[in-house]
PDB file of N, CA and C in Angstrom:
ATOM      1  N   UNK A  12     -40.724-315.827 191.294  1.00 78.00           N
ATOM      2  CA  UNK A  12     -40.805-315.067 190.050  1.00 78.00           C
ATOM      3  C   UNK A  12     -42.272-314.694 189.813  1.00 78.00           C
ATOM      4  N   UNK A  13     -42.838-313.288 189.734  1.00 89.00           N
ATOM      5  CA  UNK A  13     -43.688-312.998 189.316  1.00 89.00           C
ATOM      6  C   UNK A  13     -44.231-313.397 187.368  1.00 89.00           C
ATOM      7  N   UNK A  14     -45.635-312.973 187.499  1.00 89.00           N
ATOM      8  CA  UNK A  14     -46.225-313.479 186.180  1.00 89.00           C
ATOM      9  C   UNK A  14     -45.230-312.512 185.432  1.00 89.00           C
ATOM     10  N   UNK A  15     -45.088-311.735 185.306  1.00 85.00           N
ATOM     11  CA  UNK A  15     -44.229-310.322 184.385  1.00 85.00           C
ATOM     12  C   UNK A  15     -43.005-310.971 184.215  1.00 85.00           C
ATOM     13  N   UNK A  16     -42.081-311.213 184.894  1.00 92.00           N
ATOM     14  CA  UNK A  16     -40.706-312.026 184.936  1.00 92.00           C
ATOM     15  C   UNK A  16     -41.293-313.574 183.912  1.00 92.00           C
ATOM     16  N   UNK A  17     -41.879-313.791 184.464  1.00 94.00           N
ATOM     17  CA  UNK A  17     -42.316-315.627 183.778  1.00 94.00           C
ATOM     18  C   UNK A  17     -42.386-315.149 182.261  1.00 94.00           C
ATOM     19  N   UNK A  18     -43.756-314.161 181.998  1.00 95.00           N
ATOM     20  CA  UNK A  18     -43.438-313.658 180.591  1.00 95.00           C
ATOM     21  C   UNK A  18     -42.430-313.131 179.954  1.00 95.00           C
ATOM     22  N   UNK A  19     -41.195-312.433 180.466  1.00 96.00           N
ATOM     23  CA  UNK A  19     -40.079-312.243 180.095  1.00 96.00           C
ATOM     24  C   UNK A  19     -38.971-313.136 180.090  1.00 96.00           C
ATOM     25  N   UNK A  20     -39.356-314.061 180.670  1.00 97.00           N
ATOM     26  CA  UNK A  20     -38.548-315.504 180.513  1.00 97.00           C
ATOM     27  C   UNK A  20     -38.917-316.146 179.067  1.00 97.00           C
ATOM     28  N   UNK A  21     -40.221-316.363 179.042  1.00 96.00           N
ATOM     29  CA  UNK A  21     -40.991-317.030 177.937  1.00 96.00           C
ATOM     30  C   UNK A  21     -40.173-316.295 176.499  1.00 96.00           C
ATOM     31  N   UNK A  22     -40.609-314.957 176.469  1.00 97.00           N
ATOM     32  CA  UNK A  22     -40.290-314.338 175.216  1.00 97.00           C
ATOM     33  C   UNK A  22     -39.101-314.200 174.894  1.00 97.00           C
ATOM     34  N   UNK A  23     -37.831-314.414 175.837  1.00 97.00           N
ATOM     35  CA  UNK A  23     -36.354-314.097 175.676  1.00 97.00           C
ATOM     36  C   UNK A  23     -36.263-315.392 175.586  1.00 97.00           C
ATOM     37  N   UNK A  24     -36.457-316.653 175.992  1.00 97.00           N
ATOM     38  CA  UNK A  24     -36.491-317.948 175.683  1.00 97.00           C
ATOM     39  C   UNK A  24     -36.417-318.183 173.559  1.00 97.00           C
ATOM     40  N   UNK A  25     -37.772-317.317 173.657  1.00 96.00           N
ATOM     41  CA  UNK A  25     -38.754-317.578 172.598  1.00 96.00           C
ATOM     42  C   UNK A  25     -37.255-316.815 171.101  1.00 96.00           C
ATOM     43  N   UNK A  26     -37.178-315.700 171.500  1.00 96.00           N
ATOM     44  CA  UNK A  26     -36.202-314.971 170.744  1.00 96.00           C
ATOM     45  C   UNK A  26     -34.715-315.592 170.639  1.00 96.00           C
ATOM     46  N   UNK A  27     -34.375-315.914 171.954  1.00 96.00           N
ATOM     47  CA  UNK A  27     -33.300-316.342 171.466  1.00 96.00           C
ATOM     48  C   UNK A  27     -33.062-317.980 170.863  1.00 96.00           C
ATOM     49  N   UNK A  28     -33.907-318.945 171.102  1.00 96.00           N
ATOM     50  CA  UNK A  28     -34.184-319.440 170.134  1.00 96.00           C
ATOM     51  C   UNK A  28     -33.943-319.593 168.409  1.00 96.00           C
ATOM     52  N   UNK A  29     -34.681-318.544 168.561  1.00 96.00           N
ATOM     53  CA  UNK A  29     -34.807-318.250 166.909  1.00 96.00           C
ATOM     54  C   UNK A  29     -34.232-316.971 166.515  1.00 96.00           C
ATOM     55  N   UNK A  30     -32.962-316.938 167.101  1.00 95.00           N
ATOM     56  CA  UNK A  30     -31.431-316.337 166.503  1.00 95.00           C
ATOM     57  C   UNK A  30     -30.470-317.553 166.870  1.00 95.00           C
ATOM     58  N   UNK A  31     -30.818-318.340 168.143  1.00 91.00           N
ATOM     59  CA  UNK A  31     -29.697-318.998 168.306  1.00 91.00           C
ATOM     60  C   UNK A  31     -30.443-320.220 168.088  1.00 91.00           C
ATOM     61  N   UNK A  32     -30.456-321.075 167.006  1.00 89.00           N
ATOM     62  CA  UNK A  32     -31.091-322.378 166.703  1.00 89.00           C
ATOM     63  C   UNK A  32     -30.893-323.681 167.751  1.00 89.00           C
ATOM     64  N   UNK A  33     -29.276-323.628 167.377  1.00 90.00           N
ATOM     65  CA  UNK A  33     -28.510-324.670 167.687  1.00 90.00           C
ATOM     66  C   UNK A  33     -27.753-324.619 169.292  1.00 90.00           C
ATOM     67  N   UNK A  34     -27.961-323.524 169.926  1.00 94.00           N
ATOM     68  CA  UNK A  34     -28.122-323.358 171.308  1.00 94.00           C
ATOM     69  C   UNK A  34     -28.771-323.353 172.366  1.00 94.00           C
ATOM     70  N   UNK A  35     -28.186-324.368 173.578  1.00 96.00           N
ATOM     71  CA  UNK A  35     -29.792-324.060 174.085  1.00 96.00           C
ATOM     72  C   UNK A  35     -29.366-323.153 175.306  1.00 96.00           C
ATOM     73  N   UNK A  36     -30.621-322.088 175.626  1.00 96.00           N
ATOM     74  CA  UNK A  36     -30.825-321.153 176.640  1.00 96.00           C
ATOM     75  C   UNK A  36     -29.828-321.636 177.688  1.00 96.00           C
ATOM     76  N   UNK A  37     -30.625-322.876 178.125  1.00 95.00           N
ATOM     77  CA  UNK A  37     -29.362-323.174 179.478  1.00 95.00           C
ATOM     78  C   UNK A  37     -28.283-323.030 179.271  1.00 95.00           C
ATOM     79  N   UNK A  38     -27.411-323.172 178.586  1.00 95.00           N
ATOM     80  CA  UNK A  38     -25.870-323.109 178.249  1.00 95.00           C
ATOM     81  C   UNK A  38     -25.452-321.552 177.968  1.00 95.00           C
ATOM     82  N   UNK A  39     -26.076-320.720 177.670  1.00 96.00           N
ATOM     83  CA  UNK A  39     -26.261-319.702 177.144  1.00 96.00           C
ATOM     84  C   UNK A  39     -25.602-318.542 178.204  1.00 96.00           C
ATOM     85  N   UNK A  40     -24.792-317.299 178.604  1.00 96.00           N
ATOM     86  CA  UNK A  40     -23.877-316.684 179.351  1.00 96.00           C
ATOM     87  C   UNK A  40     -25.115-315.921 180.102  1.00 96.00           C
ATOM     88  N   UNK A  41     -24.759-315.875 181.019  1.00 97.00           N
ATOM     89  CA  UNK A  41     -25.428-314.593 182.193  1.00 97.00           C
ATOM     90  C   UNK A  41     -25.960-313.194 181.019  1.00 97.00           C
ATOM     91  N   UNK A  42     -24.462-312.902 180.728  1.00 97.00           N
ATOM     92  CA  UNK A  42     -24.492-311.651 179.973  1.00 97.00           C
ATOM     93  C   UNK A  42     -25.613-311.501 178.339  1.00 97.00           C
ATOM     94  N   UNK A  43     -25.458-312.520 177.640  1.00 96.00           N
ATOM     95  CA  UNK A  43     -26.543-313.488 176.365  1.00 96.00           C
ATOM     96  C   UNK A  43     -28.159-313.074 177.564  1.00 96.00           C
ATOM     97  N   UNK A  44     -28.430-313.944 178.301  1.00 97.00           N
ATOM     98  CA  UNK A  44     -29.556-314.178 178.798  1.00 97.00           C
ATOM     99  C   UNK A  44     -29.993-312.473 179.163  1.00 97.00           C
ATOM    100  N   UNK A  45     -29.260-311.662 179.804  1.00 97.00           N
ATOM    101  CA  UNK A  45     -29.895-310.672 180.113  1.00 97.00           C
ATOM    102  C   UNK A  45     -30.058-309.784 179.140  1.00 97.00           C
ATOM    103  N   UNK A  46     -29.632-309.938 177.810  1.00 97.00           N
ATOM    104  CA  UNK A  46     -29.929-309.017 176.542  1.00 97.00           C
ATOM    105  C   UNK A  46     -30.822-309.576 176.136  1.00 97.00           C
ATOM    106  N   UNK A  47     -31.275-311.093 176.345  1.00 97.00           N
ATOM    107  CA  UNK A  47     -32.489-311.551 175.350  1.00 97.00           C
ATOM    108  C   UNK A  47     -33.814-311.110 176.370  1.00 97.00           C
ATOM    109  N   UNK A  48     -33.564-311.093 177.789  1.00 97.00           N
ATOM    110  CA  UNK A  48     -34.743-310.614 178.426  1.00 97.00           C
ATOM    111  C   UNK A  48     -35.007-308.889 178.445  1.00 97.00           C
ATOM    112  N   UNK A  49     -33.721-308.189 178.001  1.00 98.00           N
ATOM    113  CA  UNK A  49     -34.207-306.624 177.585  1.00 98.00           C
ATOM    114  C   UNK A  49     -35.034-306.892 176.260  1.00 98.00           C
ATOM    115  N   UNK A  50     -34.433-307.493 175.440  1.00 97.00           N
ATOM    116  CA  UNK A  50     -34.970-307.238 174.014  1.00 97.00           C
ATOM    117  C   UNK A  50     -37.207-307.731 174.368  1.00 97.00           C
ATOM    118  N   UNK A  51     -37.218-308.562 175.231  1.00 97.00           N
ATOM    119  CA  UNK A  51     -37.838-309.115 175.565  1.00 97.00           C
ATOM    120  C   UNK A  51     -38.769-307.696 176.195  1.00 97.00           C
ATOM    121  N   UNK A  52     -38.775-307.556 177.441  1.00 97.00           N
ATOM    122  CA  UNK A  52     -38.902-305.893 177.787  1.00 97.00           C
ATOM    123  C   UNK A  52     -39.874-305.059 176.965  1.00 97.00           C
ATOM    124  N   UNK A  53     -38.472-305.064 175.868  1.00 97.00           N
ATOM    125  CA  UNK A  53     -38.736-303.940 174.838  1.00 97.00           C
ATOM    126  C   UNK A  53     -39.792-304.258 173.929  1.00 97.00           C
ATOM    127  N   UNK A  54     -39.874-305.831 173.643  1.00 96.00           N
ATOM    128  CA  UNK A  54     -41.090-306.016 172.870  1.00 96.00           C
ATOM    129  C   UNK A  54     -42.884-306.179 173.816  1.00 96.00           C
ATOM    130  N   UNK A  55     -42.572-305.995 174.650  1.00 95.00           N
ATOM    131  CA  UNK A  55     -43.743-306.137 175.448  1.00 95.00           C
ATOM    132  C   UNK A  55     -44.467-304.780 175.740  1.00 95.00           C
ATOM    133  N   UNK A  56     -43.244-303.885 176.334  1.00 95.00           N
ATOM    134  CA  UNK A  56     -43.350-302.621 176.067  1.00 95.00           C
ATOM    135  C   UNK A  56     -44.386-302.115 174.507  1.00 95.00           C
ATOM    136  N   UNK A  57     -43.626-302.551 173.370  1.00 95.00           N
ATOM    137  CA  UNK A  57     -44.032-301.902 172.231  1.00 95.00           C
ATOM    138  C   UNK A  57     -44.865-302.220 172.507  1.00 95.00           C
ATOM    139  N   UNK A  58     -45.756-303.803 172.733  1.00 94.00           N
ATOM    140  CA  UNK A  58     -47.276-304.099 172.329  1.00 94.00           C
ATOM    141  C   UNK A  58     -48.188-303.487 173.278  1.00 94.00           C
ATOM    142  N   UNK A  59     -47.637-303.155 174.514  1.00 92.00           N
ATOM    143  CA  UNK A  59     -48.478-302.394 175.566  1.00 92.00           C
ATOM    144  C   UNK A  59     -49.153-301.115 174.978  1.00 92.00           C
ATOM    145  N   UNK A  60     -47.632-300.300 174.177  1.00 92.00           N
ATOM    146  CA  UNK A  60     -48.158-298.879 173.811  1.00 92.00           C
ATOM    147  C   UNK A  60     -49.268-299.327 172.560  1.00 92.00           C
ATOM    148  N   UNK A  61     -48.578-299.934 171.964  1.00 90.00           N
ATOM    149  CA  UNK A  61     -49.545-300.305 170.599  1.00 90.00           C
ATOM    150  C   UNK A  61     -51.183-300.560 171.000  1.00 90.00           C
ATOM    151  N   UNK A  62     -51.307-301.320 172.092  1.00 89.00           N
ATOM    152  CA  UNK A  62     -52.932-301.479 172.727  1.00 89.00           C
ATOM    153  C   UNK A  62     -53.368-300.358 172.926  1.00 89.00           C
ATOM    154  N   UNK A  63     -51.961-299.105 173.923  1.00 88.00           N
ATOM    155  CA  UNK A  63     -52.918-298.151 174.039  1.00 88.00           C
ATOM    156  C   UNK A  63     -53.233-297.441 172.802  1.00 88.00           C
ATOM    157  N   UNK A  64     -52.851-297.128 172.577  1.00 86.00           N
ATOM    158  CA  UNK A  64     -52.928-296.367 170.777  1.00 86.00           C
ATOM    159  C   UNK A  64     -53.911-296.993 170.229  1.00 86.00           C
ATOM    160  N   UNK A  65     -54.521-298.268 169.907  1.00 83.00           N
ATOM    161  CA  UNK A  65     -55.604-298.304 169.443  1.00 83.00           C
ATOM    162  C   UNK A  65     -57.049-298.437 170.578  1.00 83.00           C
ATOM    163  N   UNK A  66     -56.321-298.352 171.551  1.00 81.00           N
ATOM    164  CA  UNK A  66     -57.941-298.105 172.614  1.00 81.00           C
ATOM    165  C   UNK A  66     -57.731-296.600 172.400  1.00 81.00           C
ATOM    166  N   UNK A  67     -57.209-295.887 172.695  1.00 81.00           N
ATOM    167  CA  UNK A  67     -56.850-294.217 172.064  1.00 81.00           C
ATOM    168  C   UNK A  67     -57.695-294.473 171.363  1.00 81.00           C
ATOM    169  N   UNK A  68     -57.732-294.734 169.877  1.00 76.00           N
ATOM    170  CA  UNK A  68     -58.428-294.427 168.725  1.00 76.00           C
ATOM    171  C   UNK A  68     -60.107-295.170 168.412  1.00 76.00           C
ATOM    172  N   UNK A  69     -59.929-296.085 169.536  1.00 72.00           N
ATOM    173  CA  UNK A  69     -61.285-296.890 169.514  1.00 72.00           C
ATOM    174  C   UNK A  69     -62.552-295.463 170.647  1.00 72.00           C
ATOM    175  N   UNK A  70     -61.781-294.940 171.551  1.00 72.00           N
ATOM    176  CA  UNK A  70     -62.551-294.042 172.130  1.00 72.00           C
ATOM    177  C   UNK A  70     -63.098-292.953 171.822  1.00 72.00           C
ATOM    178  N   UNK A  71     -61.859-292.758 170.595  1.00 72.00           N
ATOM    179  CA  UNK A  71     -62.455-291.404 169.937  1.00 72.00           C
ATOM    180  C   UNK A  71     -63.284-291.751 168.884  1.00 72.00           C
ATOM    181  N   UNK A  72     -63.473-292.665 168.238  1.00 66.00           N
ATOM    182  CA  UNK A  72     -64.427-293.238 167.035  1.00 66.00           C
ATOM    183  C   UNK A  72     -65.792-293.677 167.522  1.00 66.00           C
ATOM    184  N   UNK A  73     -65.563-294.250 168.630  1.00 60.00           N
ATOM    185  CA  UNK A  73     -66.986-294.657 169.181  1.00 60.00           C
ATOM    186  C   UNK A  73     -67.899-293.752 169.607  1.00 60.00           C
ATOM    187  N   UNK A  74     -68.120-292.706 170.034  1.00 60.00           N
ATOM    188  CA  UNK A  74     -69.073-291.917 169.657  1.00 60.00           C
ATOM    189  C   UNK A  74     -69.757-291.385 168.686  1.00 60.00           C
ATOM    190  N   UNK A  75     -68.449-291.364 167.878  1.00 56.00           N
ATOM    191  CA  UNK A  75     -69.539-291.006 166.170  1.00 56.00           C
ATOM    192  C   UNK A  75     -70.285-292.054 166.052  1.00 56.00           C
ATOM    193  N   UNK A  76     -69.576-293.235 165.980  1.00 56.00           N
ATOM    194  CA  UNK A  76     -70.260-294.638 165.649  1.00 56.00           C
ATOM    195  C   UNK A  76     -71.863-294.630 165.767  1.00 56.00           C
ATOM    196  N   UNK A  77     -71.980-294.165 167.471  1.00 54.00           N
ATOM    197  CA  UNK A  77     -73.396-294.396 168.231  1.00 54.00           C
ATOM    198  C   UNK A  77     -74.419-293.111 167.865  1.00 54.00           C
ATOM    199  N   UNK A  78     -73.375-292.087 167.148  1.00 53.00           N
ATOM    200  CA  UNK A  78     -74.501-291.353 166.936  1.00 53.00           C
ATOM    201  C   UNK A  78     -75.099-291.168 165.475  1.00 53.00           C
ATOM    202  N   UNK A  79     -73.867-292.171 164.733  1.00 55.00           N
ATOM    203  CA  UNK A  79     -74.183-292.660 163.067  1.00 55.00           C
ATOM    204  C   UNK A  79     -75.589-293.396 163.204  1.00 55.00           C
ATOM    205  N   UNK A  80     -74.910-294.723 164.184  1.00 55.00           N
ATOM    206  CA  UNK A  80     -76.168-295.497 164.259  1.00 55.00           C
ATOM    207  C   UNK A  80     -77.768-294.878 164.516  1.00 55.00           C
ATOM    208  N   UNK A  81     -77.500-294.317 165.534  1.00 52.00           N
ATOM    209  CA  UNK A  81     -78.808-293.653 166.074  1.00 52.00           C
ATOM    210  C   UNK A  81     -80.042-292.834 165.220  1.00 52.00           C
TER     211      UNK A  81
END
């Protein structure tokens, strides 16, 4: 298992968890496990774009910055 898989283990672990309290992962269906590692996916995804979007906006600000300062 690559690091990417390990983190999508972690976070679908992590989620289903805390929808399913009183269940544990191991017991949990083939079909259960592979929706908590999309949802999983999908939130990693979001935070990826979300980084880029603010390095986006950190690149375009930082030049004024240096020439405020200057």
């Amino acid at each position: 298992m690559d690091q990417v898989d390990l983190e999508v283990e972690h976070i679908a672990r992590a989620f289903f968890a805390a929808w399913h309290e009183t269940e544990a992962w191991e017991n949990a269906s083939r079909s259960l496990k592979h929706e908590f590692r999309l949802y999983a996916r999908q939130a990693i995804s979001m935070v990826e774009k979300r980084q880029e979007q603010v390095h986006r906006v950190e690149l375009e600000v930082t030049p004024v910055r240096i020439l405020e300062t200057a």
